[in-house]
Short mmCIF file of C-alpha atoms in Angstrom, two decimals:
data_model
loop_
_atom_site.label_atom_id
_atom_site.label_comp_id
_atom_site.label_asym_id
_atom_site.label_seq_id
_atom_site.Cartn_x
_atom_site.Cartn_y
_atom_site.Cartn_z
CA MET Q 1 142.85 155.95 -74.25
CA SER Q 2 144.03 159.54 -74.46
CA ARG Q 3 141.97 162.20 -76.22
CA PHE Q 4 144.53 162.57 -78.98
CA ARG Q 5 144.63 158.83 -79.67
CA LEU Q 6 140.84 158.84 -79.84
CA VAL Q 7 140.90 161.69 -82.36
CA ALA Q 8 143.63 159.96 -84.38
CA ALA Q 9 141.62 156.75 -84.41
CA THR Q 10 138.27 158.30 -85.36
CA ALA Q 11 139.42 160.99 -87.82
CA PRO Q 12 140.12 158.55 -90.69
CA VAL Q 13 136.67 156.99 -90.25
CA ALA Q 14 134.99 160.41 -90.39
CA LEU Q 15 137.00 161.37 -93.46
CA LEU Q 16 136.15 158.08 -95.14
CA LEU Q 17 132.46 158.66 -94.50
CA ALA Q 18 132.67 162.21 -95.83
CA SER Q 19 134.85 161.35 -98.82
CA THR Q 20 132.98 159.88 -101.71
CA THR Q 21 133.74 159.73 -105.36
CA ALA Q 22 132.68 162.77 -107.35
CA HIS Q 23 129.05 162.79 -108.32
CA ALA Q 24 128.08 163.27 -111.94
CA ASP Q 25 125.85 166.17 -110.85
CA GLU Q 26 128.57 167.89 -108.76
CA GLN Q 27 129.03 171.50 -109.80
CA SER Q 28 130.67 174.60 -108.41
CA ILE Q 29 128.12 177.05 -107.00
CA ILE Q 30 130.41 179.46 -105.12
CA LYS Q 31 129.85 182.25 -107.68
CA GLN Q 32 126.07 181.71 -107.88
CA TYR Q 33 124.72 184.10 -105.25
CA GLY Q 34 121.85 182.55 -103.26
CA GLU Q 35 122.05 179.13 -104.97
CA HIS Q 36 122.14 177.07 -101.78
CA PRO Q 37 119.47 174.93 -100.15
CA SER Q 38 116.55 176.98 -98.93
CA TYR Q 39 116.20 176.69 -95.16
CA VAL Q 40 115.12 178.66 -92.10
CA PHE Q 41 116.66 176.50 -89.36
CA GLU Q 42 119.55 174.04 -89.17
CA ALA Q 43 119.38 171.46 -86.35
CA GLU Q 44 122.64 169.68 -85.54
CA PRO Q 45 122.98 167.00 -82.86
CA HIS Q 46 126.65 166.12 -82.40
CA LEU Q 47 129.37 164.38 -80.41
CA SER Q 48 131.97 166.70 -78.96
CA LEU Q 49 135.57 166.34 -77.91
CA GLY Q 50 136.61 169.16 -75.60
CA PHE Q 51 140.16 170.24 -74.90
CA GLY Q 52 139.85 173.80 -73.58
CA TYR Q 53 138.19 175.16 -70.47
CA PRO Q 54 135.56 174.11 -69.20
CA PHE Q 55 136.46 170.67 -70.56
CA ASP Q 56 139.17 169.06 -68.48
CA GLY Q 57 140.70 165.64 -67.80
CA ASN Q 58 137.42 164.32 -66.36
CA ASN Q 59 135.04 166.07 -68.74
CA TRP Q 60 136.20 165.93 -72.33
CA LEU Q 61 133.88 163.64 -74.29
CA GLY Q 62 130.28 164.67 -74.58
CA LEU Q 63 127.12 165.38 -76.50
CA GLY Q 64 125.79 168.57 -77.91
CA PHE Q 65 123.26 170.32 -80.06
CA ARG Q 66 123.55 173.40 -82.24
CA GLY Q 67 120.59 175.24 -83.75
CA THR Q 68 121.26 177.90 -86.38
CA PHE Q 69 118.70 180.35 -87.72
CA HIS Q 70 119.32 181.45 -91.32
CA ILE Q 71 119.23 185.27 -91.37
CA THR Q 72 120.18 186.38 -94.88
CA ASN Q 73 122.08 185.57 -98.06
CA GLY Q 74 125.54 186.74 -97.14
CA PHE Q 75 127.60 189.89 -97.04
CA VAL Q 76 129.38 189.58 -100.38
CA LYS Q 77 127.57 189.95 -103.70
CA GLY Q 78 129.06 187.68 -106.35
CA ILE Q 79 129.70 184.70 -104.08
CA ASN Q 80 127.34 182.16 -102.58
CA ASP Q 81 127.44 182.92 -98.87
CA SER Q 82 124.84 183.10 -96.12
CA ILE Q 83 124.61 184.32 -92.54
CA GLY Q 84 123.03 182.64 -89.54
CA VAL Q 85 122.90 182.99 -85.78
CA GLY Q 86 123.59 179.80 -83.87
CA VAL Q 87 123.00 178.81 -80.28
CA GLY Q 88 123.89 175.49 -78.74
CA LEU Q 89 124.59 173.33 -75.73
CA ASP Q 90 127.67 171.14 -75.28
CA PHE Q 91 127.60 168.87 -72.27
CA ALA Q 92 130.50 166.74 -71.05
CA PRO Q 93 129.30 164.39 -68.32
CA GLY Q 94 131.77 163.37 -65.67
CA TRP Q 95 132.98 164.59 -62.34
CA GLY Q 96 131.70 168.15 -62.23
CA SER Q 97 129.51 167.86 -65.37
CA TYR Q 98 130.16 171.20 -66.97
CA PHE Q 99 128.28 172.61 -69.92
CA LEU Q 100 128.93 175.24 -72.55
CA ILE Q 101 126.25 177.41 -74.21
CA PRO Q 102 127.77 179.05 -77.31
CA VAL Q 103 126.12 181.87 -79.26
CA VAL Q 104 127.80 182.43 -82.63
CA LEU Q 105 127.53 184.24 -85.92
CA GLN Q 106 127.78 181.58 -88.64
CA TRP Q 107 129.12 182.68 -92.03
CA ASN Q 108 128.60 179.95 -94.64
CA PHE Q 109 130.26 179.57 -98.02
CA TRP Q 110 128.48 177.17 -100.40
CA LEU Q 111 131.27 175.73 -102.57
CA THR Q 112 129.60 172.95 -104.57
CA THR Q 113 126.31 171.10 -104.57
CA HIS Q 114 127.73 168.76 -101.89
CA TRP Q 115 130.27 170.86 -99.93
CA SER Q 116 129.98 173.97 -97.76
CA VAL Q 117 132.32 175.54 -95.19
CA PHE Q 118 131.72 178.04 -92.39
CA GLY Q 119 133.32 180.19 -89.72
CA GLU Q 120 131.76 180.86 -86.31
CA PRO Q 121 133.02 183.60 -83.99
CA GLY Q 122 131.07 184.07 -80.80
CA ILE Q 123 130.79 183.94 -77.05
CA ALA Q 124 129.83 181.13 -74.68
CA PHE Q 125 128.50 180.84 -71.17
CA THR Q 126 129.76 178.02 -68.94
CA ASN Q 127 128.86 176.83 -65.46
CA ALA Q 128 132.50 175.98 -64.72
CA PRO Q 129 133.96 177.60 -61.59
CA LEU Q 130 135.56 181.05 -61.87
CA ARG Q 131 134.17 181.52 -65.38
CA GLY Q 132 131.09 183.00 -66.90
CA PHE Q 133 131.54 184.08 -70.49
CA ASP Q 134 134.42 183.07 -72.76
CA PRO Q 135 135.12 183.73 -76.45
CA VAL Q 136 134.67 180.83 -78.88
CA LEU Q 137 135.89 180.45 -82.44
CA TYR Q 138 135.11 177.60 -84.83
CA VAL Q 139 135.64 176.64 -88.46
CA GLY Q 140 133.90 173.73 -90.09
CA GLY Q 141 132.69 171.97 -93.16
CA ARG Q 142 129.72 169.98 -94.30
CA TYR Q 143 129.27 167.17 -96.77
CA HIS Q 144 125.66 167.39 -98.02
CA PHE Q 145 124.15 163.97 -98.66
CA THR Q 146 120.96 165.72 -99.79
CA GLU Q 147 119.70 169.31 -99.67
CA LYS Q 148 118.27 168.60 -96.20
CA ILE Q 149 120.91 166.34 -94.53
CA ALA Q 150 124.68 166.87 -94.09
CA LEU Q 151 127.62 165.47 -92.14
CA THR Q 152 129.11 168.39 -90.18
CA LEU Q 153 132.66 168.62 -88.78
CA ARG Q 154 133.55 171.59 -86.55
CA ALA Q 155 136.96 172.45 -85.06
CA GLY Q 156 137.87 175.32 -82.80
CA TYR Q 157 138.16 176.52 -79.26
CA PRO Q 158 137.25 174.96 -76.86
CA ASP Q 159 136.12 171.75 -78.63
CA PHE Q 160 135.72 169.70 -81.79
CA SER Q 161 132.45 168.14 -82.92
CA VAL Q 162 131.04 165.78 -85.53
CA GLY Q 163 127.32 165.50 -86.17
CA LEU Q 164 124.46 165.48 -88.63
CA SER Q 165 122.79 168.68 -89.81
CA PHE Q 166 119.12 168.72 -90.73
CA PHE Q 167 117.91 171.75 -92.72
CA PHE Q 168 114.29 172.85 -92.26
#
C-alpha cells in the first residue's frame, strides 16, 4: 500500500475520532489571555508518516515522541497564546533505520475549551548520510478530551504525526 493510500485511508478515521458534537460547556477562550490548561511539560508519543529526507521508500512509517516545555504565556496580549520549546525523536525502522531529532519553538493558540492549534519552526539533526542539520516546519491541532489529555495531529516537513498529548 502506498504512503498516500495509507494517509487517505486513515485520515477519515482520525477526523472521526477528533470530531465530536459540540459540548454544552464549549466556549471560545481565544481572547482570554492565559486561560488555558496549566502545565509545565507536554509529553506526546505518536505515530509518524515521513515523506521528506531522511525518510525514504524504505523508511517512512515510524514511531516518535515529542516533549515540550511550557515557557511563558505568549507574545501577544489580548489573545490566549503560549510558548514552549519542544524536542523529540522520530524513528522510522527499516533498511538504514534513520532517525530525526527535532528542536522547535512551539507557539500555541488556545481557541476553545476543547481545541488548540500551534506552529513549530525549528531545526533537526538526522543520522542520514550526507546530512546533519535540516530545517523543520510544522503546524498542528489538538482536540482536548480533558485538560490533561488531547489527540494531536501535526503536519509539516519532513513528516506527519498523530498521537496523544499528556499535560503535566
